[in-house]
Tab-separated table of C-alpha atoms and ligand atoms in Angstrom:
chain	number	residue	atom	x	y	z
H	5	MET	CA	-65.462	-198.751	-41.340
H	6	GLU	CA	-62.079	-200.408	-40.833
H	7	ASN	CA	-60.879	-199.941	-44.383
H	8	ARG	CA	-62.484	-196.543	-44.970
H	9	LYS	CA	-60.028	-193.687	-45.143
H	10	ARG	CA	-60.276	-191.240	-42.278
H	11	ILE	CA	-61.156	-187.648	-43.028
H	12	TYR	CA	-58.848	-185.148	-41.400
H	13	ALA	CA	-60.526	-181.786	-40.779
H	14	ASP	CA	-58.381	-180.513	-37.917
H	15	ASN	CA	-55.599	-178.701	-39.764
H	16	ALA	CA	-55.684	-175.785	-37.327
H	17	ALA	CA	-54.474	-178.226	-34.637
H	18	THR	CA	-51.699	-179.672	-36.754
H	19	THR	CA	-51.001	-180.836	-40.300
H	20	PRO	CA	-49.382	-183.946	-41.753
H	21	VAL	CA	-45.730	-183.454	-42.735
H	22	SER	CA	-45.610	-183.299	-46.527
H	23	LYS	CA	-43.518	-185.680	-48.606
H	24	GLU	CA	-41.429	-182.841	-50.030
H	25	VAL	CA	-40.566	-181.743	-46.478
H	26	ILE	CA	-39.602	-185.265	-45.401
H	27	ASP	CA	-37.501	-185.663	-48.547
H	28	ALA	CA	-35.699	-182.380	-47.878
H	29	MET	CA	-35.071	-183.255	-44.234
H	30	GLU	CA	-33.805	-186.785	-44.673
H	31	PRO	CA	-30.286	-185.943	-45.952
H	32	CYS	CA	-29.849	-183.685	-42.899
H	33	PHE	CA	-30.041	-186.779	-40.697
H	34	ARG	CA	-28.020	-189.092	-42.925
H	35	GLU	CA	-25.219	-187.050	-44.527
H	36	LEU	CA	-25.522	-183.372	-43.707
H	37	TRP	CA	-25.403	-183.724	-39.923
H	38	GLY	CA	-22.670	-181.173	-39.308
H	39	ASN	CA	-22.828	-178.417	-36.711
H	40	PRO	CA	-23.477	-175.116	-38.530
H	41	SER	CA	-21.015	-173.386	-36.179
H	42	SER	CA	-18.123	-175.674	-37.200
H	43	LEU	CA	-15.624	-174.155	-39.576
H	44	HIS	CA	-14.900	-177.356	-41.493
H	45	THR	CA	-16.748	-178.517	-44.591
H	46	ASP	CA	-19.253	-180.650	-42.665
H	47	GLY	CA	-20.212	-177.629	-40.617
H	48	GLN	CA	-20.292	-175.207	-43.506
H	49	ARG	CA	-22.625	-177.450	-45.503
H	50	ALA	CA	-25.054	-177.402	-42.591
H	51	ARG	CA	-24.640	-173.616	-42.299
H	52	GLU	CA	-25.558	-173.213	-45.968
H	53	LEU	CA	-28.725	-175.252	-45.453
H	54	VAL	CA	-29.759	-173.184	-42.434
H	55	GLU	CA	-29.157	-169.896	-44.243
H	56	ALA	CA	-30.977	-171.071	-47.379
H	57	ALA	CA	-33.971	-171.963	-45.197
H	58	ARG	CA	-33.788	-168.589	-43.457
H	59	ALA	CA	-33.916	-166.879	-46.862
H	60	LYS	CA	-36.998	-168.931	-47.770
H	61	VAL	CA	-38.828	-168.042	-44.567
H	62	ALA	CA	-37.906	-164.383	-45.072
H	63	ALA	CA	-39.082	-164.374	-48.693
H	64	ALA	CA	-42.383	-166.001	-47.694
H	65	ILE	CA	-43.310	-163.097	-45.404
H	66	GLY	CA	-41.548	-160.198	-47.145
H	67	ALA	CA	-38.717	-159.916	-44.599
H	68	GLU	CA	-34.919	-159.845	-44.822
H	69	PRO	CA	-33.137	-163.099	-43.909
H	70	SER	CA	-31.329	-161.251	-41.087
H	71	GLU	CA	-34.723	-160.526	-39.507
H	72	ILE	CA	-35.671	-164.233	-39.118
H	73	TYR	CA	-34.859	-166.131	-35.906
H	74	PHE	CA	-35.552	-169.849	-35.659
H	75	THR	CA	-37.292	-171.086	-32.512
H	76	SER	CA	-38.636	-174.424	-31.309
H	77	CYS	CA	-42.328	-173.629	-31.877
H	78	GLY	CA	-45.002	-170.990	-32.241
H	79	SER	CA	-45.455	-170.832	-28.487
H	80	GLU	CA	-41.767	-170.067	-28.025
H	81	SER	CA	-41.981	-167.292	-30.618
H	82	ASP	CA	-45.001	-165.807	-28.810
H	83	ASN	CA	-43.237	-165.984	-25.436
H	84	TRP	CA	-40.058	-164.464	-26.785
H	85	ALA	CA	-41.724	-161.582	-28.604
H	86	ILE	CA	-43.897	-160.560	-25.666
H	87	LYS	CA	-41.540	-161.136	-22.752
H	88	GLY	CA	-38.556	-159.976	-24.786
H	89	ALA	CA	-40.208	-156.647	-25.622
H	90	ALA	CA	-41.749	-156.175	-22.169
H	91	HIS	CA	-38.447	-156.782	-20.410
H	92	MET	CA	-36.500	-154.586	-22.817
H	93	LEU	CA	-38.889	-151.641	-22.502
H	94	GLY	CA	-40.555	-152.425	-19.185
H	95	GLY	CA	-38.511	-150.001	-17.139
H	96	LYS	CA	-40.246	-147.089	-18.851
H	97	ARG	CA	-43.342	-148.659	-20.338
H	98	LYS	CA	-45.292	-151.012	-18.119
H	99	ARG	CA	-48.402	-151.639	-20.209
H	100	ILE	CA	-49.114	-154.395	-22.745
H	101	VAL	CA	-52.241	-154.353	-24.878
H	102	THR	CA	-53.578	-157.631	-26.246
H	103	SER	CA	-56.994	-159.168	-26.968
H	104	LYS	CA	-59.405	-161.504	-25.215
H	105	ILE	CA	-59.259	-164.048	-28.056
H	106	GLU	CA	-55.505	-164.689	-28.293
H	107	HIS	CA	-53.988	-168.169	-28.224
H	108	HIS	CA	-53.012	-169.357	-24.745
H	109	ALA	CA	-49.347	-168.969	-25.683
H	110	VAL	CA	-50.055	-165.226	-25.712
H	111	LEU	CA	-52.650	-165.023	-22.927
H	112	HIS	CA	-50.653	-167.072	-20.431
H	113	THR	CA	-47.473	-165.182	-21.297
H	114	CYS	CA	-49.275	-161.928	-20.545
H	115	ALA	CA	-50.623	-163.409	-17.297
H	116	ALA	CA	-47.058	-164.300	-16.291
H	117	LEU	CA	-45.993	-160.704	-16.949
H	118	GLU	CA	-48.894	-159.409	-14.838
H	119	LYS	CA	-47.439	-161.399	-11.925
H	120	GLU	CA	-44.162	-159.553	-12.507
H	121	GLY	CA	-45.951	-156.216	-12.184
H	122	PHE	CA	-46.785	-155.404	-15.795
H	123	GLU	CA	-50.236	-154.090	-16.599
H	124	VAL	CA	-52.076	-155.969	-19.346
H	125	VAL	CA	-55.192	-154.659	-21.074
H	126	TYR	CA	-57.328	-157.298	-22.814
H	127	VAL	CA	-59.288	-155.633	-25.602
H	128	GLY	CA	-62.649	-157.138	-26.562
H	129	VAL	CA	-63.992	-158.181	-29.958
H	130	ASP	CA	-67.322	-157.820	-31.743
H	131	GLU	CA	-69.649	-160.707	-32.645
H	132	ARG	CA	-67.499	-161.548	-35.677
H	133	GLY	CA	-64.381	-161.741	-33.519
H	134	VAL	CA	-62.917	-158.473	-34.851
H	135	ILE	CA	-60.967	-156.304	-32.405
H	136	ARG	CA	-63.010	-153.344	-31.107
H	137	MET	CA	-60.895	-150.537	-32.491
H	138	ASP	CA	-62.338	-147.891	-30.170
H	139	GLU	CA	-61.343	-150.004	-27.162
H	140	LEU	CA	-57.912	-150.599	-28.646
H	141	ARG	CA	-57.359	-146.910	-29.333
H	142	ALA	CA	-58.328	-146.072	-25.766
H	143	ALA	CA	-56.045	-148.774	-24.337
H	144	VAL	CA	-52.813	-147.937	-26.163
H	145	ASP	CA	-51.054	-145.069	-24.384
H	146	GLU	CA	-47.572	-143.553	-23.926
H	147	ASN	CA	-46.922	-146.167	-21.273
H	148	THR	CA	-47.528	-149.097	-23.648
H	149	SER	CA	-44.500	-151.155	-24.666
H	150	LEU	CA	-46.253	-153.646	-26.889
H	151	VAL	CA	-49.480	-154.346	-28.721
H	152	ALA	CA	-49.936	-158.106	-29.304
H	153	ILE	CA	-52.873	-159.036	-31.534
H	154	MET	CA	-53.143	-162.239	-33.532
H	155	MET	CA	-53.427	-162.050	-37.306
H	156	ALA	CA	-56.023	-164.835	-37.533
H	157	ASN	CA	-57.852	-166.649	-34.761
H	158	ASN	CA	-57.277	-170.368	-34.336
H	159	GLU	CA	-60.848	-171.201	-33.258
H	160	ILE	CA	-63.155	-169.085	-35.404
H	161	GLY	CA	-60.691	-168.028	-38.108
H	162	THR	CA	-61.375	-164.292	-37.858
H	163	VAL	CA	-58.762	-162.205	-39.669
H	164	GLU	CA	-57.819	-159.029	-37.784
H	165	PRO	CA	-57.007	-155.575	-39.267
H	166	ILE	CA	-53.340	-155.810	-38.273
H	167	ARG	CA	-52.098	-152.931	-40.410
H	168	GLU	CA	-54.524	-150.496	-38.786
H	169	ILE	CA	-53.711	-151.848	-35.325
H	170	ALA	CA	-49.974	-151.466	-35.992
H	171	GLU	CA	-50.517	-147.825	-36.931
H	172	ILE	CA	-52.282	-147.190	-33.622
H	173	ALA	CA	-49.447	-148.899	-31.718
H	174	HIS	CA	-46.791	-146.882	-33.521
H	175	GLU	CA	-48.579	-143.564	-32.963
H	176	LYS	CA	-47.922	-144.080	-29.247
H	177	GLY	CA	-44.405	-145.427	-29.741
H	178	ALA	CA	-45.342	-149.018	-28.865
H	179	LEU	CA	-44.104	-152.085	-30.686
H	180	MET	CA	-46.522	-154.228	-32.697
H	181	PHE	CA	-46.395	-158.027	-32.516
H	182	THR	CA	-48.706	-160.422	-34.312
H	183	ASP	CA	-49.124	-164.169	-33.845
H	184	ALA	CA	-49.517	-165.240	-37.475
H	185	VAL	CA	-49.327	-168.981	-36.797
H	186	GLN	CA	-52.771	-169.581	-38.328
H	187	ALA	CA	-52.436	-166.974	-41.062
H	188	VAL	CA	-49.245	-168.178	-42.735
H	189	GLY	CA	-50.066	-170.527	-45.594
H	190	ASN	CA	-53.777	-169.677	-45.466
H	191	ILE	CA	-53.746	-165.997	-46.458
H	192	PRO	CA	-50.985	-163.684	-47.756
H	193	VAL	CA	-48.665	-162.463	-44.989
H	194	ASN	CA	-46.243	-159.612	-45.616
H	195	VAL	CA	-44.523	-157.958	-42.664
H	196	LYS	CA	-43.881	-154.728	-44.575
H	197	GLU	CA	-47.487	-154.351	-45.703
H	198	LEU	CA	-48.718	-155.199	-42.211
H	199	GLY	CA	-46.261	-152.784	-40.622
H	200	VAL	CA	-45.497	-155.147	-37.751
H	201	ASP	CA	-42.309	-155.182	-35.682
H	202	MET	CA	-42.489	-158.864	-34.780
H	203	LEU	CA	-44.384	-161.843	-36.169
H	204	ALA	CA	-44.612	-165.459	-34.986
H	205	LEU	CA	-45.077	-168.547	-37.144
H	206	SER	CA	-44.970	-172.291	-36.588
H	207	GLY	CA	-43.935	-175.245	-38.753
H	208	HIS	CA	-46.483	-177.892	-37.862
H	209	LYS	CA	-49.447	-175.799	-38.985
H	210	ILE	CA	-47.989	-175.665	-42.513
H	211	HIS	CA	-46.903	-179.277	-43.125
H	212	ALA	CA	-43.474	-179.086	-41.461
H	213	PRO	CA	-42.810	-181.090	-38.257
H	214	LYS	CA	-43.852	-180.134	-34.743
H	215	GLY	CA	-41.094	-178.453	-32.793
H	216	ILE	CA	-39.944	-175.750	-35.191
H	217	GLY	CA	-41.027	-172.137	-35.465
H	218	ALA	CA	-39.690	-168.714	-36.273
H	219	LEU	CA	-39.901	-165.175	-35.022
H	220	TYR	CA	-39.533	-162.198	-37.333
H	221	ILE	CA	-37.911	-159.281	-35.548
H	222	ARG	CA	-37.717	-156.143	-37.667
H	223	ARG	CA	-34.212	-154.751	-38.022
H	224	GLY	CA	-33.575	-152.181	-35.315
H	225	VAL	CA	-36.097	-153.606	-32.859
H	226	ARG	CA	-34.431	-154.652	-29.640
H	227	VAL	CA	-35.789	-157.500	-27.529
H	228	ARG	CA	-34.182	-159.411	-24.674
H	229	ASN	CA	-32.210	-162.503	-25.643
H	230	LEU	CA	-34.216	-165.683	-25.237
H	231	ILE	CA	-31.438	-168.208	-24.605
H	232	ASP	CA	-27.947	-167.133	-23.605
H	233	GLY	CA	-25.547	-169.646	-25.032
H	234	GLY	CA	-23.225	-170.242	-27.922
H	235	GLY	CA	-24.076	-167.186	-29.959
H	236	GLN	CA	-26.460	-168.857	-32.401
H	237	GLU	CA	-29.223	-166.751	-33.968
H	238	LYS	CA	-27.037	-163.661	-33.555
H	239	GLY	CA	-26.593	-164.370	-29.879
H	240	LYS	CA	-30.278	-163.948	-29.157
H	241	ARG	CA	-31.328	-167.581	-29.071
H	242	GLY	CA	-28.453	-169.896	-28.261
H	243	GLY	CA	-28.445	-173.636	-28.876
H	244	THR	CA	-27.143	-175.633	-31.811
H	245	GLU	CA	-29.580	-175.184	-34.683
H	246	ASN	CA	-32.158	-177.892	-35.418
H	247	VAL	CA	-30.885	-178.199	-38.977
H	248	PRO	CA	-33.325	-180.843	-40.303
H	249	TYR	CA	-36.389	-179.059	-38.970
H	250	ILE	CA	-35.149	-175.664	-40.106
H	251	VAL	CA	-34.679	-177.101	-43.591
H	252	GLY	CA	-38.168	-178.611	-43.347
H	253	LEU	CA	-39.679	-175.274	-42.344
H	254	GLY	CA	-38.005	-173.556	-45.304
H	255	VAL	CA	-39.411	-176.059	-47.798
H	256	ALA	CA	-42.836	-176.066	-46.124
H	257	ILE	CA	-43.286	-172.305	-46.071
H	258	GLU	CA	-42.144	-171.914	-49.663
H	259	ALA	CA	-44.672	-174.570	-50.724
H	260	ALA	CA	-47.401	-173.033	-48.568
H	261	VAL	CA	-46.991	-169.644	-50.213
H	262	ALA	CA	-46.898	-171.206	-53.688
H	263	ARG	CA	-50.181	-172.971	-52.824
H	264	LEU	CA	-52.002	-169.796	-51.738
H	265	PRO	CA	-54.000	-169.558	-54.998
H	266	GLU	CA	-55.408	-173.016	-54.156
H	267	MET	CA	-56.946	-171.651	-50.987
H	268	GLU	CA	-59.776	-170.221	-53.074
H	269	ARG	CA	-60.843	-173.814	-53.774
H	270	VAL	CA	-60.588	-174.546	-50.035
H	271	ARG	CA	-62.794	-171.526	-49.343
H	272	VAL	CA	-65.444	-172.877	-51.730
H	273	LEU	CA	-65.282	-176.299	-50.041
H	274	ARG	CA	-65.522	-174.652	-46.634
H	275	ASN	CA	-68.616	-172.672	-47.688
H	276	LYS	CA	-70.209	-175.888	-48.918
H	277	LEU	CA	-69.464	-177.417	-45.523
H	278	ILE	CA	-70.992	-174.472	-43.665
H	279	ASP	CA	-74.105	-174.503	-45.876
H	280	GLY	CA	-74.486	-178.244	-45.370
H	281	LEU	CA	-74.139	-178.029	-41.593
H	282	LEU	CA	-76.499	-175.063	-41.309
H	283	THR	CA	-79.311	-177.224	-42.733
H	284	LEU	CA	-79.336	-178.990	-39.344
H	285	PRO	CA	-81.954	-177.555	-36.984
H	286	TYR	CA	-80.614	-175.418	-34.119
H	287	SER	CA	-77.217	-174.883	-35.726
H	288	ARG	CA	-75.359	-171.616	-36.092
H	289	LEU	CA	-72.096	-170.385	-37.511
H	290	ASN	CA	-69.650	-168.799	-35.074
H	291	GLY	CA	-67.701	-165.861	-36.469
H	292	ASP	CA	-68.173	-164.063	-39.750
H	293	ARG	CA	-69.180	-165.745	-42.977
H	294	GLU	CA	-66.461	-164.107	-45.116
H	295	LEU	CA	-63.926	-162.509	-42.786
H	296	ARG	CA	-62.344	-165.811	-41.788
H	297	LEU	CA	-59.548	-168.137	-42.820
H	298	PRO	CA	-60.434	-170.086	-45.974
H	299	GLY	CA	-60.437	-173.510	-44.276
H	300	ASN	CA	-62.174	-172.590	-41.006
H	301	ALA	CA	-65.744	-173.521	-40.106
H	302	ASN	CA	-66.877	-173.231	-36.476
H	303	LEU	CA	-70.466	-174.071	-35.634
H	304	SER	CA	-72.610	-174.547	-32.561
H	305	PHE	CA	-75.278	-177.243	-32.354
H	306	SER	CA	-77.749	-176.633	-29.548
H	307	TYR	CA	-78.755	-179.547	-27.307
H	308	VAL	CA	-75.518	-181.491	-27.856
H	309	GLU	CA	-72.204	-181.659	-26.011
H	310	GLY	CA	-69.233	-180.870	-28.228
H	311	GLU	CA	-67.184	-183.670	-26.681
H	312	GLY	CA	-69.889	-186.270	-27.297
H	313	LEU	CA	-70.251	-185.077	-30.866
H	314	LEU	CA	-66.508	-185.174	-31.381
H	315	LEU	CA	-66.327	-188.785	-30.188
H	316	LEU	CA	-69.185	-189.933	-32.439
H	317	LEU	CA	-67.561	-188.171	-35.392
H	318	ASP	CA	-64.277	-189.815	-34.548
H	319	MET	CA	-65.983	-193.217	-34.628
H	320	ALA	CA	-67.378	-192.255	-38.013
H	321	GLY	CA	-63.810	-191.552	-39.180
H	322	VAL	CA	-63.868	-187.754	-39.018
H	323	SER	CA	-61.250	-185.770	-37.081
H	324	ALA	CA	-62.485	-182.358	-35.924
H	325	SER	CA	-62.034	-180.287	-32.778
H	326	THR	CA	-64.296	-178.932	-30.078
H	327	GLY	CA	-64.590	-175.198	-29.915
H	328	SER	CA	-64.496	-175.447	-26.171
H	329	ALA	CA	-61.103	-175.925	-24.601
H	330	CYS	CA	-62.378	-178.642	-22.287
H	331	SER	CA	-59.724	-180.434	-20.396
H	332	SER	CA	-60.905	-183.671	-18.822
H	333	ASN	CA	-62.020	-182.134	-15.546
H	334	SER	CA	-62.721	-178.475	-16.046
H	335	LEU	CA	-65.819	-177.609	-18.018
H	336	GLU	CA	-64.289	-174.391	-19.204
H	337	ALA	CA	-65.995	-173.036	-22.301
H	338	SER	CA	-63.920	-171.519	-25.092
H	339	HIS	CA	-62.766	-168.003	-24.185
H	340	VAL	CA	-63.033	-167.095	-27.868
H	341	LEU	CA	-66.665	-168.157	-28.263
H	342	LEU	CA	-67.647	-166.457	-25.019
H	343	SER	CA	-65.877	-163.288	-26.208
H	344	ILE	CA	-68.004	-163.138	-29.377
H	345	GLY	CA	-71.176	-163.500	-27.323
H	346	VAL	CA	-71.979	-167.196	-27.813
H	347	ASP	CA	-73.884	-168.359	-24.717
H	348	ILE	CA	-72.251	-170.955	-22.523
H	349	GLU	CA	-74.508	-173.868	-23.605
H	350	ASP	CA	-73.879	-173.248	-27.286
H	351	ALA	CA	-70.170	-172.756	-26.595
H	352	HIS	CA	-70.137	-176.273	-25.144
H	353	GLY	CA	-71.916	-177.615	-28.205
H	354	SER	CA	-69.532	-176.244	-30.799
H	355	LEU	CA	-67.161	-177.834	-33.273
H	356	ARG	CA	-64.315	-176.522	-35.378
H	357	PHE	CA	-63.518	-177.970	-38.775
H	358	SER	CA	-60.333	-176.768	-40.430
H	359	LEU	CA	-59.864	-177.871	-44.018
H	360	SER	CA	-56.674	-177.877	-46.066
H	361	HIS	CA	-55.811	-178.194	-49.750
H	362	GLU	CA	-55.843	-181.962	-49.235
H	363	ASN	CA	-59.589	-182.095	-48.504
H	364	THR	CA	-62.087	-182.927	-51.251
H	365	GLU	CA	-65.749	-182.404	-52.007
H	366	GLU	CA	-66.389	-186.026	-51.031
H	367	ASP	CA	-64.837	-185.260	-47.637
H	368	VAL	CA	-67.251	-182.382	-47.144
H	369	ASP	CA	-70.262	-184.525	-48.066
H	370	ALA	CA	-69.108	-187.245	-45.690
H	371	ILE	CA	-68.533	-184.743	-42.855
H	372	VAL	CA	-72.018	-183.263	-43.238
H	373	LYS	CA	-73.557	-186.752	-43.243
H	374	ALA	CA	-71.571	-187.832	-40.186
H	375	VAL	CA	-72.422	-184.655	-38.254
H	376	ARG	CA	-76.121	-184.964	-39.118
H	377	GLU	CA	-76.257	-188.580	-37.916
H	378	SER	CA	-74.245	-187.872	-34.779
H	379	VAL	CA	-76.223	-184.781	-33.817
H	380	GLU	CA	-79.520	-186.624	-34.360
H	381	ARG	CA	-78.315	-189.491	-32.213
H	382	LEU	CA	-77.239	-187.213	-29.370
H	383	ARG	CA	-80.414	-185.142	-29.522
H	384	ALA	CA	-82.570	-188.275	-29.457
H	385	MET	CA	-81.016	-188.994	-26.059
H	386	SER	CA	-81.313	-185.429	-24.803
H	387	PRO	CA	-84.067	-184.808	-22.249
H	388	ILE	CA	-84.190	-181.128	-23.184
H	389	TYR	CA	-84.305	-181.337	-26.989
H	390	PRO	CA	-87.673	-179.770	-27.922
H	391	ALA	CA	-88.342	-181.130	-31.420
H	392	LYS	CA	-88.662	-184.883	-31.024
B	6	PLP	C1	-50.778	-173.565	-32.855
B	6	PLP	C2	-50.748	-172.146	-32.465
B	6	PLP	C3	-49.735	-171.643	-31.629
B	6	PLP	C4	-48.705	-172.526	-31.023
B	6	PLP	O1	-47.798	-173.059	-31.947
B	6	PLP	P1	-46.918	-174.317	-31.468
B	6	PLP	O2	-45.919	-174.484	-32.560
B	6	PLP	O3	-47.870	-175.470	-31.366
B	6	PLP	O4	-46.319	-173.970	-30.163
B	6	PLP	C5	-49.740	-170.303	-31.343
B	6	PLP	N1	-50.668	-169.486	-31.829
B	6	PLP	C6	-51.657	-169.912	-32.634
B	6	PLP	C7	-52.646	-168.947	-33.163
B	6	PLP	C8	-51.731	-171.262	-32.973
B	6	PLP	O5	-52.719	-171.690	-33.736
């Protein structure tokens, strides 16, 4: 086992930084370390790099460069979009509409706003994880400042009908924000086609480093400043720019979009993985077969604990993720799985695999073998497993 290569199937958690990104970033540490706000040549070279990266991010999502604001991560972009819009419009419009299956960066931001006196409506989803449009339509009213619905779910990969949701938001004069952290690089993302006012993305999910993200804010949309400071990012998000990481994000997103055609191969691999895992007794797929991100497979295995399974897989050299957001003490099942109607036992026995373009058919075969062996081992020890 020592010299076998590990199989990484947790790309929805983070991705390795690509060589092209490292190569693009390195000169920013060694030679091009100027402050983009400085007027001398050292500064202006850094400024050019930042603006070239901004143009790349904009081009990748169909925006104008002036509509892209760099942040420190996806969570920061989520916080800024939601709090920034709520605080800007909150005097008149006190309601925010979101969903029950958002990332915690959205859910906890909304919870913080509830403490401030905002009203948040959490719309439910169907068994595939798709927003219940009737509930959404009923929730969005003249008092709504913002509708915040993710473009693709990080646990079960469900892709939401953002364009339709944006239309509903706009009919009532609300702003539309989407967390597209999981969508970017996996499926086409175009802010104009989606009709969104704000969109969040993150570097480390697309082979750039951790600690860099961006927020698209459509021209004309006004949100509260995030960081008051030296006037960077048009005065909305102060702080000297993280030039190397911004450059890295630009290269990464350009490469991710160029690789989109390859995601069809990832989808085929993912389907092979799902088919292989569903041959195990008492296994089921969570979410929809087709309406999901190309690399995402989320399955429940009855009569096993997700954490135990994860550890056995890890020993077998496979990195995956539990569907349940178990922290060491709290046995809290995944809010996403519960929202799509998975019962609490199965929610605790679920695993997420997220493949990338770097995974191979051999990886898939090895994952299926490792899961089969691990599940059999755990079930052999289970007092409640019926088919011994
Ligand atoms: C990873 C993720 C985030 C958070 O991004 P960070 O850069 O890690 O802060 C937000 N939303 C979704 C859907 C994610 O998958």
